[in-house]
Short mmCIF file of C-alpha atoms in Angstrom, two decimals:
data_model
loop_
_atom_site.label_atom_id
_atom_site.label_comp_id
_atom_site.label_asym_id
_atom_site.label_seq_id
_atom_site.Cartn_x
_atom_site.Cartn_y
_atom_site.Cartn_z
CA MET A 130 -37.41 -20.45 22.70
CA THR A 131 -40.23 -17.92 22.38
CA LEU A 132 -39.34 -14.25 22.58
CA ARG A 133 -41.76 -12.37 24.84
CA LEU A 134 -42.38 -8.76 23.81
CA TYR A 135 -44.67 -6.05 25.17
CA VAL A 136 -46.30 -3.42 22.94
CA PRO A 137 -48.87 -1.07 24.51
CA ILE A 138 -52.49 -1.12 23.43
CA ASP A 139 -53.09 2.15 25.31
CA ALA A 140 -54.96 4.73 23.21
CA ALA A 141 -52.14 7.28 23.38
CA ALA A 142 -49.61 4.70 22.21
CA LEU A 143 -51.95 3.64 19.41
CA ALA A 144 -52.20 7.29 18.35
CA VAL A 145 -48.46 7.36 17.64
CA GLY A 146 -48.25 4.02 15.85
CA ALA A 147 -48.23 1.18 18.41
CA GLU A 148 -50.54 -0.98 16.28
CA GLU A 149 -48.27 -0.62 13.27
CA VAL A 150 -45.25 -1.47 15.45
CA ALA A 151 -46.95 -4.64 16.71
CA SER A 152 -47.83 -5.70 13.16
CA ALA A 153 -44.27 -5.01 11.99
CA LEU A 154 -42.90 -7.13 14.85
CA HIS A 155 -45.10 -10.08 13.85
CA ALA A 156 -44.00 -9.76 10.22
CA ALA A 157 -40.30 -9.39 11.09
CA ALA A 158 -40.44 -12.38 13.43
CA ALA A 159 -41.88 -14.49 10.62
CA ARG A 160 -39.10 -13.37 8.27
CA HIS A 161 -36.44 -14.17 10.88
CA ASN A 162 -38.17 -17.47 11.74
CA VAL A 163 -38.40 -16.41 15.39
CA ALA A 164 -41.22 -17.46 17.69
CA VAL A 165 -42.66 -14.41 19.47
CA ASN A 166 -45.37 -13.80 22.05
CA ILE A 167 -46.46 -10.17 21.83
CA VAL A 168 -48.37 -9.05 24.90
CA ARG A 169 -50.50 -5.93 24.39
CA ASN A 170 -50.04 -4.24 27.77
CA GLY A 171 -51.06 -0.82 29.02
CA SER A 172 -48.73 2.14 28.77
CA ARG A 173 -46.21 2.94 31.52
CA GLY A 174 -47.17 6.58 31.06
CA LEU A 175 -43.89 7.87 29.58
CA TYR A 176 -45.66 9.25 26.55
CA TRP A 177 -42.73 10.99 24.89
CA LEU A 178 -41.18 7.51 24.53
CA GLU A 179 -44.21 5.81 22.97
CA PRO A 180 -44.49 3.44 21.24
CA MET A 181 -42.22 1.78 23.83
CA VAL A 182 -41.39 -1.88 23.20
CA GLU A 183 -40.28 -4.03 26.11
CA VAL A 184 -38.43 -7.34 25.91
CA GLU A 185 -38.57 -10.00 28.62
CA THR A 186 -35.03 -11.07 29.56
CA THR A 187 -33.48 -13.17 32.33
CA VAL A 188 -32.85 -9.97 34.32
CA GLY A 189 -36.25 -8.41 33.75
CA ARG A 190 -37.76 -6.27 31.04
CA VAL A 191 -35.63 -4.07 28.83
CA ALA A 192 -37.23 -1.10 27.07
CA TYR A 193 -36.72 0.46 23.63
CA GLY A 194 -38.37 3.61 22.37
CA PRO A 195 -39.83 5.50 20.76
CA VAL A 196 -40.01 2.75 18.14
CA ALA A 197 -41.26 3.23 14.58
CA PRO A 198 -42.27 0.40 12.21
CA SER A 199 -39.17 1.19 10.11
CA ASP A 200 -36.97 0.37 13.12
CA ILE A 201 -38.31 -3.14 13.61
CA ASP A 202 -36.00 -5.29 11.45
CA GLU A 203 -32.87 -3.70 12.85
CA LEU A 204 -34.29 -3.74 16.37
CA LEU A 205 -35.25 -7.41 16.27
CA THR A 206 -31.79 -8.31 14.99
CA ALA A 207 -30.26 -6.39 17.90
CA ILE A 208 -32.57 -8.04 20.44
CA LEU A 209 -31.61 -11.49 19.14
CA ALA A 210 -27.93 -10.56 19.46
CA ASP A 211 -26.68 -8.57 22.48
CA GLY A 212 -29.56 -6.11 22.76
CA ALA A 213 -27.47 -3.06 21.90
CA HIS A 214 -29.43 -0.50 19.87
CA ALA A 215 -29.71 3.27 19.60
CA LEU A 216 -33.28 3.10 20.94
CA ARG A 217 -32.33 1.00 23.98
CA LEU A 218 -33.53 2.64 27.21
CA GLY A 219 -32.19 -0.06 29.52
CA PRO A 220 -34.10 -2.01 32.17
CA THR A 221 -37.57 -0.49 32.25
CA GLU A 222 -37.74 -0.20 36.03
CA ASP A 223 -34.43 1.71 36.04
CA ILE A 224 -35.59 4.50 33.72
CA PRO A 225 -35.10 7.51 36.05
CA TRP A 226 -38.50 9.10 35.27
CA LEU A 227 -40.21 5.85 36.24
CA LYS A 228 -37.89 4.84 39.07
CA ARG A 229 -38.51 8.07 41.02
CA GLN A 230 -42.25 7.48 41.22
CA THR A 231 -44.25 5.95 44.06
CA ARG A 232 -46.64 3.75 42.16
CA LEU A 233 -49.51 2.43 44.25
CA THR A 234 -52.59 2.97 42.08
CA PHE A 235 -50.57 2.32 38.90
CA ALA A 236 -48.40 -0.46 40.32
CA ARG A 237 -49.50 -2.95 37.63
CA CYS A 238 -50.25 -0.57 34.75
CA GLY A 239 -47.92 -1.35 31.85
CA ILE A 240 -46.87 -4.61 33.50
CA VAL A 241 -49.89 -6.92 33.27
CA ASP A 242 -51.91 -8.13 30.33
CA PRO A 243 -55.12 -6.09 30.83
CA ARG A 244 -57.29 -8.86 29.36
CA SER A 245 -55.96 -11.62 31.65
CA ILE A 246 -57.40 -12.07 35.14
CA GLU A 247 -54.79 -14.77 35.72
CA ASP A 248 -52.03 -12.23 35.09
CA TYR A 249 -53.79 -9.80 37.43
CA ARG A 250 -53.85 -12.38 40.23
CA ALA A 251 -50.21 -13.31 39.55
CA HIS A 252 -49.20 -9.69 40.19
CA GLY A 253 -50.97 -9.32 43.52
CA GLY A 254 -54.50 -8.66 42.31
CA CYS A 255 -57.52 -9.74 44.42
CA LYS A 256 -55.60 -9.69 47.70
CA GLY A 257 -57.46 -6.57 48.77
CA LEU A 258 -60.81 -8.22 48.06
CA GLU A 259 -59.80 -11.34 49.98
CA ARG A 260 -58.90 -9.28 53.06
CA ALA A 261 -62.04 -7.20 52.70
CA LEU A 262 -64.16 -10.35 52.80
CA SER A 263 -62.40 -11.42 55.98
CA LEU A 264 -62.96 -8.02 57.63
CA GLY A 265 -66.68 -7.53 56.98
CA ALA A 266 -68.61 -4.45 55.88
CA GLU A 267 -68.16 -2.15 58.90
CA ALA A 268 -64.43 -2.82 59.17
CA ILE A 269 -63.95 -2.17 55.44
CA VAL A 270 -65.57 1.25 55.74
CA GLU A 271 -63.52 2.09 58.84
CA GLU A 272 -60.31 1.06 57.06
CA VAL A 273 -61.09 3.41 54.16
CA VAL A 274 -61.95 6.22 56.59
CA GLN A 275 -58.71 5.75 58.52
CA SER A 276 -56.63 5.66 55.32
CA GLY A 277 -57.48 9.31 54.62
CA LEU A 278 -58.42 8.53 51.02
CA ARG A 279 -60.18 11.47 49.41
CA GLY A 280 -62.03 11.61 46.11
CA ARG A 281 -59.59 11.83 43.21
CA GLY A 282 -62.15 13.37 40.88
CA GLY A 283 -61.92 17.00 41.95
CA ALA A 284 -63.56 18.02 45.22
CA GLY A 285 -61.42 15.81 47.45
CA PHE A 286 -64.31 14.66 49.66
CA PRO A 287 -63.35 11.83 52.08
CA THR A 288 -64.18 8.54 50.36
CA GLY A 289 -64.82 6.64 53.58
CA ILE A 290 -67.48 9.14 54.68
CA LYS A 291 -69.41 8.56 51.43
CA TRP A 292 -69.21 4.81 51.93
CA ARG A 293 -70.27 5.04 55.57
CA THR A 294 -73.29 7.20 54.69
CA VAL A 295 -74.52 4.73 52.07
CA ALA A 296 -73.80 1.77 54.37
CA GLN A 297 -75.91 3.33 57.14
CA THR A 298 -78.82 4.23 54.83
CA ARG A 299 -81.46 1.54 54.75
CA ALA A 300 -82.76 0.44 51.34
CA THR A 301 -83.65 -2.73 49.47
CA GLN A 302 -81.33 -1.73 46.61
CA LYS A 303 -78.11 0.29 46.57
CA TYR A 304 -75.73 1.16 43.74
CA ILE A 305 -72.03 1.75 43.12
CA VAL A 306 -71.35 4.21 40.30
CA CYS A 307 -67.91 4.91 38.88
CA ASN A 308 -67.47 8.30 37.27
CA ALA A 309 -65.15 7.61 34.34
CA ASP A 310 -66.32 10.64 32.37
CA GLU A 311 -62.79 12.03 32.30
CA GLY A 312 -63.46 15.35 30.58
CA ASP A 313 -60.76 17.65 31.97
CA SER A 314 -58.13 18.88 29.52
CA GLY A 315 -54.74 17.31 30.08
CA THR A 316 -56.06 14.29 32.02
CA PHE A 317 -55.79 10.64 31.07
CA ALA A 318 -55.24 8.69 34.32
CA ASP A 319 -58.71 7.13 34.32
CA ARG A 320 -58.29 5.98 30.74
CA MET A 321 -54.87 4.54 31.51
CA ILE A 322 -56.25 2.44 34.38
CA MET A 323 -59.21 1.17 32.37
CA GLU A 324 -57.03 0.27 29.40
CA GLY A 325 -54.00 -0.95 31.35
CA ASP A 326 -55.29 -2.46 34.61
CA PRO A 327 -59.10 -2.71 34.46
CA PHE A 328 -59.40 -5.46 37.08
CA VAL A 329 -58.20 -3.13 39.83
CA LEU A 330 -61.24 -0.92 39.16
CA ILE A 331 -63.55 -3.95 39.20
CA GLU A 332 -61.98 -5.14 42.46
CA GLY A 333 -62.33 -1.69 44.03
CA MET A 334 -66.00 -1.42 43.06
CA ALA A 335 -66.70 -4.91 44.40
CA ILE A 336 -65.10 -3.94 47.72
CA ALA A 337 -67.30 -0.83 47.83
CA GLY A 338 -70.36 -2.99 47.13
CA ILE A 339 -69.54 -5.37 49.97
CA ALA A 340 -68.86 -2.45 52.33
CA THR A 341 -72.16 -0.68 51.64
CA GLY A 342 -74.55 -3.47 50.79
CA ALA A 343 -74.78 -2.50 47.11
CA THR A 344 -75.22 -5.33 44.63
CA LYS A 345 -75.07 -3.48 41.31
CA GLY A 346 -72.43 -1.22 39.80
CA TYR A 347 -72.09 0.97 36.73
CA VAL A 348 -68.99 2.40 35.05
CA TYR A 349 -69.97 5.57 33.21
CA ILE A 350 -67.38 6.13 30.45
CA ARG A 351 -67.24 9.02 28.01
CA SER A 352 -67.97 8.11 24.40
CA GLU A 353 -64.59 9.50 23.32
CA TYR A 354 -62.93 6.51 25.03
CA PRO A 355 -63.84 3.53 22.78
CA HIS A 356 -60.67 1.61 23.72
CA ALA A 357 -61.43 2.00 27.43
CA VAL A 358 -65.03 0.87 26.86
CA ALA A 359 -63.82 -2.26 25.04
CA ALA A 360 -61.19 -3.00 27.69
CA MET A 361 -63.65 -2.64 30.57
CA GLU A 362 -66.31 -4.78 28.89
CA ALA A 363 -63.76 -7.52 28.22
CA ALA A 364 -62.48 -7.34 31.80
CA ILE A 365 -66.00 -7.52 33.29
CA THR A 366 -66.71 -10.64 31.24
CA ALA A 367 -63.44 -12.19 32.41
CA ALA A 368 -64.16 -11.17 36.01
CA ARG A 369 -67.51 -12.97 35.91
CA ARG A 370 -65.81 -16.11 34.59
CA GLY A 371 -63.12 -15.78 37.26
CA GLY A 372 -65.54 -15.41 40.15
CA LEU A 373 -64.82 -11.74 40.91
CA LEU A 374 -68.37 -10.76 39.98
CA GLY A 375 -71.73 -12.49 40.27
CA ASN A 376 -73.89 -14.02 42.97
CA TYR A 377 -70.97 -15.31 45.03
CA VAL A 378 -68.09 -12.83 44.83
CA ALA A 379 -64.79 -14.68 45.31
CA GLY A 380 -66.71 -17.64 46.76
CA SER A 381 -68.41 -15.52 49.44
CA SER A 382 -72.08 -14.98 50.22
CA PHE A 383 -71.92 -11.46 48.76
CA ALA A 384 -73.43 -10.66 45.36
CA PHE A 385 -72.14 -7.87 43.13
CA ASP A 386 -72.26 -7.35 39.39
CA MET A 387 -71.57 -4.39 37.15
CA GLU A 388 -71.80 -3.08 33.61
CA VAL A 389 -70.48 -0.30 31.39
CA ARG A 390 -72.62 2.64 30.31
CA VAL A 391 -71.37 5.07 27.65
CA GLY A 392 -72.01 8.81 27.92
CA ALA A 393 -72.75 11.09 25.00
CA GLY A 394 -69.90 13.55 25.47
CA ALA A 395 -71.38 16.21 27.75
CA TYR A 396 -68.79 17.76 30.06
CA VAL A 397 -71.43 18.52 32.69
CA CYS A 398 -72.07 14.77 33.08
CA GLY A 399 -68.78 14.63 34.96
CA GLU A 400 -70.78 16.25 37.79
CA GLU A 401 -72.20 13.42 39.85
CA THR A 402 -75.89 14.30 39.78
CA SER A 403 -75.86 15.07 36.04
CA LEU A 404 -74.18 11.71 35.56
CA LEU A 405 -77.00 10.03 37.49
CA ASP A 406 -79.61 11.67 35.28
CA SER A 407 -77.73 10.46 32.22
CA LEU A 408 -77.53 6.91 33.63
CA GLU A 409 -81.27 6.98 34.13
CA GLY A 410 -81.75 7.83 30.44
CA LYS A 411 -82.53 11.49 30.97
CA ARG A 412 -80.81 14.62 29.71
CA GLY A 413 -77.82 15.24 31.99
CA GLN A 414 -78.78 18.09 34.27
CA VAL A 415 -77.55 19.05 37.71
CA ARG A 416 -79.78 18.12 40.63
CA ALA A 417 -80.23 20.33 43.66
CA LYS A 418 -78.68 18.95 46.86
CA PRO A 419 -79.99 17.80 49.32
CA PRO A 420 -80.94 15.05 48.94
CA LEU A 421 -77.40 13.74 48.54
CA PRO A 422 -76.76 10.82 46.16
CA ALA A 423 -75.69 8.81 49.20
CA HIS A 424 -79.31 9.01 50.38
CA LYS A 425 -81.19 9.31 47.12
CA GLY A 426 -79.04 8.71 44.07
CA LEU A 427 -79.45 6.43 41.05
CA PHE A 428 -83.13 5.59 40.53
CA GLY A 429 -83.78 7.25 43.88
CA ARG A 430 -81.67 4.70 45.80
CA PRO A 431 -78.58 5.18 48.02
CA THR A 432 -75.57 5.43 45.72
CA VAL A 433 -71.80 5.63 46.11
CA ILE A 434 -70.30 7.76 43.33
CA ASN A 435 -66.52 7.84 43.12
CA ASN A 436 -63.89 8.46 40.49
CA VAL A 437 -61.87 5.66 38.84
CA LEU A 438 -58.76 6.49 40.87
CA SER A 439 -60.69 6.44 44.15
CA PHE A 440 -62.02 2.94 43.52
CA ALA A 441 -58.64 1.79 42.20
CA SER A 442 -57.05 2.86 45.52
CA ALA A 443 -59.37 0.71 47.64
CA PRO A 444 -57.66 -2.64 46.88
CA ILE A 445 -54.31 -1.19 48.00
CA ILE A 446 -55.81 0.03 51.28
CA MET A 447 -57.46 -3.32 51.90
CA ASP A 448 -54.32 -5.28 51.04
CA LYS A 449 -51.70 -3.15 52.82
CA GLY A 450 -53.84 -1.53 55.51
CA ALA A 451 -54.96 2.01 56.26
CA ALA A 452 -51.71 2.98 58.02
CA PHE A 453 -49.61 1.98 55.00
CA TYR A 454 -51.61 4.24 52.70
CA ARG A 455 -51.88 7.09 55.20
CA ASP A 456 -48.09 7.23 55.63
CA PHE A 457 -47.78 8.81 52.18
CA GLY A 458 -48.68 12.47 51.63
CA MET A 459 -49.01 15.60 53.73
CA GLY A 460 -51.65 17.30 55.88
CA ARG A 461 -55.13 16.09 54.98
CA SER A 462 -53.95 14.88 51.57
CA ARG A 463 -52.96 11.27 52.13
CA GLY A 464 -51.64 8.61 49.80
CA THR A 465 -50.40 9.22 46.28
CA MET A 466 -51.75 11.24 43.37
CA PRO A 467 -51.36 10.21 39.73
CA ILE A 468 -50.35 13.56 38.19
CA GLN A 469 -50.75 14.07 34.47
CA LEU A 470 -48.34 16.40 32.67
CA ALA A 471 -49.60 17.73 29.34
CA GLY A 472 -49.57 20.75 27.06
CA ASN A 473 -46.29 22.32 26.00
CA VAL A 474 -44.10 19.97 28.05
CA LYS A 475 -40.92 18.10 27.22
CA HIS A 476 -41.70 14.96 29.22
CA GLY A 477 -45.44 14.51 29.14
CA GLY A 478 -47.11 11.60 30.82
CA LEU A 479 -48.38 10.17 34.09
CA TYR A 480 -46.28 10.60 37.23
CA GLU A 481 -47.57 9.04 40.45
CA THR A 482 -46.10 10.39 43.66
CA ALA A 483 -47.07 11.21 47.22
CA PHE A 484 -48.82 14.52 47.92
CA GLY A 485 -46.42 17.29 48.89
CA ILE A 486 -44.17 17.61 45.86
CA THR A 487 -44.04 21.23 44.67
CA LEU A 488 -45.54 22.50 41.45
CA GLY A 489 -42.10 23.71 40.35
CA GLU A 490 -40.57 20.26 40.77
CA LEU A 491 -43.34 18.76 38.67
CA VAL A 492 -43.05 21.30 35.86
CA ASP A 493 -39.31 21.98 35.70
CA ASP A 494 -37.66 18.84 37.05
CA ILE A 495 -40.02 16.01 36.17
CA GLY A 496 -41.70 17.60 33.15
CA GLY A 497 -38.41 19.05 31.92
CA GLY A 498 -39.92 22.43 31.09
CA THR A 499 -41.50 23.22 27.74
CA ARG A 500 -41.20 21.16 24.60
CA SER A 501 -40.71 24.38 22.65
CA GLY A 502 -37.65 25.27 24.74
CA ARG A 503 -39.14 28.64 25.68
CA GLN A 504 -39.79 29.85 29.22
CA VAL A 505 -42.75 28.44 31.17
CA ARG A 506 -45.16 31.30 31.71
CA ALA A 507 -48.21 29.64 33.23
CA VAL A 508 -49.59 26.27 34.22
CA GLN A 509 -53.23 25.35 34.61
CA VAL A 510 -53.92 22.74 37.27
CA GLY A 511 -57.28 21.00 37.59
CA GLY A 512 -58.70 20.98 34.08
CA PRO A 513 -60.36 23.77 32.04
CA LEU A 514 -61.88 25.21 35.24
CA GLY A 515 -58.60 25.22 37.16
CA ALA A 516 -56.63 28.33 38.05
CA TYR A 517 -53.58 29.52 36.11
CA PHE A 518 -50.48 29.69 38.29
CA PRO A 519 -47.45 31.84 37.33
CA ARG A 520 -43.87 30.87 38.14
CA ALA A 521 -44.04 32.90 41.35
CA LEU A 522 -46.42 30.26 42.75
CA PHE A 523 -44.32 27.25 41.76
CA ASP A 524 -43.39 26.71 45.42
CA THR A 525 -46.98 25.55 46.08
CA PRO A 526 -47.06 21.94 47.40
CA PHE A 527 -49.33 19.58 45.51
CA ASP A 528 -51.93 19.39 48.26
CA TYR A 529 -55.67 20.14 48.32
CA GLU A 530 -55.47 22.77 51.06
CA ALA A 531 -52.26 24.39 49.78
CA PHE A 532 -53.84 24.95 46.37
CA ALA A 533 -57.10 26.18 47.87
CA ALA A 534 -55.16 28.71 49.98
CA ARG A 535 -53.89 30.24 46.72
CA ASP A 536 -57.26 30.14 44.96
CA GLY A 537 -56.41 27.02 43.01
CA LEU A 538 -57.73 23.51 42.50
CA ILE A 539 -56.01 20.15 42.21
CA GLY A 540 -59.02 18.62 40.53
CA HIS A 541 -58.19 15.37 38.76
CA GLY A 542 -54.45 16.04 38.87
CA GLY A 543 -53.98 17.38 35.35
CA ILE A 544 -51.26 19.98 34.74
CA VAL A 545 -51.27 21.81 31.40
CA ILE A 546 -48.13 23.84 30.69
CA PHE A 547 -47.90 27.02 28.58
CA ASP A 548 -44.80 28.85 27.37
CA ASP A 549 -44.32 32.62 27.11
CA THR A 550 -46.25 32.91 23.83
CA VAL A 551 -49.61 32.30 25.54
CA ASP A 552 -52.19 35.11 25.60
CA MET A 553 -53.87 34.89 29.01
CA ALA A 554 -56.77 37.17 28.06
CA LYS A 555 -57.68 34.68 25.34
CA GLN A 556 -57.38 31.86 27.89
CA ALA A 557 -59.83 33.68 30.17
CA ARG A 558 -62.21 34.11 27.26
CA PHE A 559 -61.91 30.40 26.45
CA ALA A 560 -62.96 29.50 30.02
CA MET A 561 -66.14 31.54 29.72
CA GLU A 562 -66.85 30.20 26.23
CA PHE A 563 -66.28 26.63 27.41
CA CYS A 564 -68.73 27.11 30.27
CA ALA A 565 -71.32 28.67 27.97
CA ILE A 566 -71.12 25.73 25.55
CA GLU A 567 -71.08 22.99 28.20
CA SER A 568 -73.67 24.43 30.61
CA CYS A 569 -76.67 22.18 31.18
CA GLY A 570 -78.75 25.38 31.31
CA LYS A 571 -80.48 24.66 34.59
CA CYS A 572 -79.19 27.63 36.62
CA THR A 573 -79.04 31.27 35.56
CA PRO A 574 -75.56 32.21 36.84
CA CYS A 575 -73.94 29.54 34.69
CA ARG A 576 -76.24 29.65 31.64
CA ILE A 577 -76.40 33.44 31.29
CA GLY A 578 -73.27 34.41 33.21
CA ALA A 579 -70.88 32.51 30.96
CA ALA A 580 -72.40 33.97 27.77
CA ARG A 581 -72.17 37.49 29.20
CA GLY A 582 -68.63 36.68 30.37
CA VAL A 583 -67.47 36.05 26.81
CA GLU A 584 -68.89 39.42 25.76
CA VAL A 585 -67.25 41.27 28.67
CA VAL A 586 -63.83 39.73 28.02
CA ASP A 587 -64.16 40.64 24.34
CA ARG A 588 -64.80 44.27 25.32
CA ILE A 589 -61.77 44.25 27.62
CA ILE A 590 -59.54 42.87 24.87
CA LYS A 591 -60.82 45.60 22.49
CA ASP A 592 -60.11 48.26 25.15
CA ASP A 593 -63.78 49.21 25.22
CA HIS A 594 -64.14 50.92 28.63
CA ARG A 595 -61.54 48.51 29.92
CA ALA A 596 -61.46 49.51 33.59
CA ALA A 597 -65.25 49.49 33.93
CA ASN A 598 -65.56 46.13 32.18
CA ILE A 599 -62.89 44.58 34.40
CA GLU A 600 -65.08 45.55 37.36
CA VAL A 601 -68.08 43.97 35.66
CA LEU A 602 -66.06 40.82 35.01
CA GLU A 603 -65.09 40.59 38.68
CA ASP A 604 -68.69 41.02 39.79
CA LEU A 605 -69.89 38.47 37.26
CA CYS A 606 -67.30 35.92 38.44
CA ASN A 607 -68.37 36.48 42.04
CA THR A 608 -72.01 35.81 41.10
CA MET A 609 -71.11 32.65 39.18
CA LYS A 610 -68.83 31.34 41.93
CA PHE A 611 -71.40 31.61 44.71
CA GLY A 612 -74.67 31.36 42.77
CA SER A 613 -74.17 28.43 40.40
CA LEU A 614 -75.81 25.11 41.14
CA CYS A 615 -72.69 23.03 40.43
CA ALA A 616 -68.95 23.31 39.90
CA LEU A 617 -69.19 24.06 36.17
CA GLY A 618 -70.39 27.60 36.74
CA GLY A 619 -68.91 27.79 40.23
CA PHE A 620 -65.35 27.01 39.15
CA THR A 621 -65.24 28.93 35.85
CA PRO A 622 -64.15 32.08 37.78
CA TYR A 623 -60.92 30.32 38.82
CA PRO A 624 -59.22 30.43 35.38
CA VAL A 625 -60.74 33.83 34.58
CA MET A 626 -59.74 35.62 37.79
CA SER A 627 -56.33 33.93 38.07
CA ALA A 628 -55.51 35.05 34.52
CA LEU A 629 -56.63 38.59 35.34
CA ASN A 630 -54.86 38.73 38.70
CA HIS A 631 -51.55 37.14 37.74
CA PHE A 632 -51.27 38.33 34.13
CA PRO A 633 -52.98 41.77 34.09
CA GLU A 634 -50.72 43.02 31.30
CA ASP A 635 -52.50 40.70 28.86
CA PHE A 636 -55.72 42.55 29.65
CA GLY A 637 -54.07 45.94 29.25
CA ALA A 638 -54.41 46.52 32.99
CA GLN A 639 -51.96 47.51 35.71
CA PRO A 640 -50.57 44.85 38.09
CA ARG A 641 -53.28 43.98 40.63
CA LEU A 642 -51.53 41.85 43.23
CA GLN A 643 -48.19 40.32 44.03
CA ALA A 644 -48.09 36.91 42.36
CA ALA A 645 -46.28 35.38 45.33
CA GLU A 646 -49.09 36.26 47.75
#
């Protein structure tokens, strides 16, 4: 009998020793004369338990973790006996942190072999594409519109409207572009999908191509993600062999192919028009809109640009139907959101759930509070340009409109947690400094405003005409928010002003507003 084991090949698991654990398992199996099949799966997203080893049993997979190479001999002996071991977590699907989730986008992540299209099909993959082909282009677009799916990359723009616009724009060539330039601090959902379930992204992009008449796709991945690049390139090759890509997608008359392009590490290339410039071989700079990319995008042709999670949601909507997807969530925020918990947090990782869960539940209940054991003082939601929320705002539902009503952003769903040792004035300074470094330089409010912002915050921290400089900082933020060409300069005021408004004592100022307002 061959023992089937699962060891993640996810970058985060590799960072804490997953490769060494896999090698130790092979060596121990040879010493014990045991036949093993070690599948290198994606991570389940429970990062405080990585490397997590799973064992296939007659009653399903059983998990152990976090496992170190020094544990392997003893662990393998236990697995071959009754399975009892100090690192035993029990049946993987019964781990409470995982069991409480609603996994739609990440339904297969950590379960399938990311290099095997056969494994993908065996776990329900390609069903969405098959139904899409039976529906036809117009019906596909309408299904996505009716699902309520919104862009998962930040702005939350309705995905179906983008697709409809490109579909209705006449052109001899159209493109599908996936923005996988996941640059926000505390985010890793895109990487997890690409490394753990890459075929769902390929399927989603193929569906978008059929819906809009696009025949070519690009996945733009940040250079800091070499494992994701390798996984996507291997999956695209396998998808061509398996008939998912090429001149006759899934045996149909539709043609669609795609390739990976690697960015050079510029944060601004996460903005869709800068990304297009980079894809075209130019320096990544923001384009003025209009024209919209849907009308004049890559190489001047109609282009759908969506985030990894948006495309990865399309196969679910096609397979289960718009109503199924729309039944999850609240208000105008439909479906599920893969939320990433990072920073000073006890249980860091990816937690997928329907919109509507409160920020407090995510931080205190699911995240378990801080890893340091100190009090949570602030959380930043939405990346380095997201607002800082104090505990008084922890009743905020995770919903686009609810966050906007309190001057916040959901962004890509990243939550970074800080304990009571954080200096919020320094965090505000970091936001301005980050913007100054990452600005493409095209517009004055961002290019000059951020540099001046660093200087103004420095004067406030030094108590150099503090009150007057706080007024200057407010005015500067207002100019950047409404005068910048893109979200880099336009969103930088969110972390700066939220830090100033909710934590004025760190700036040496008097309380400015009630945090619960």
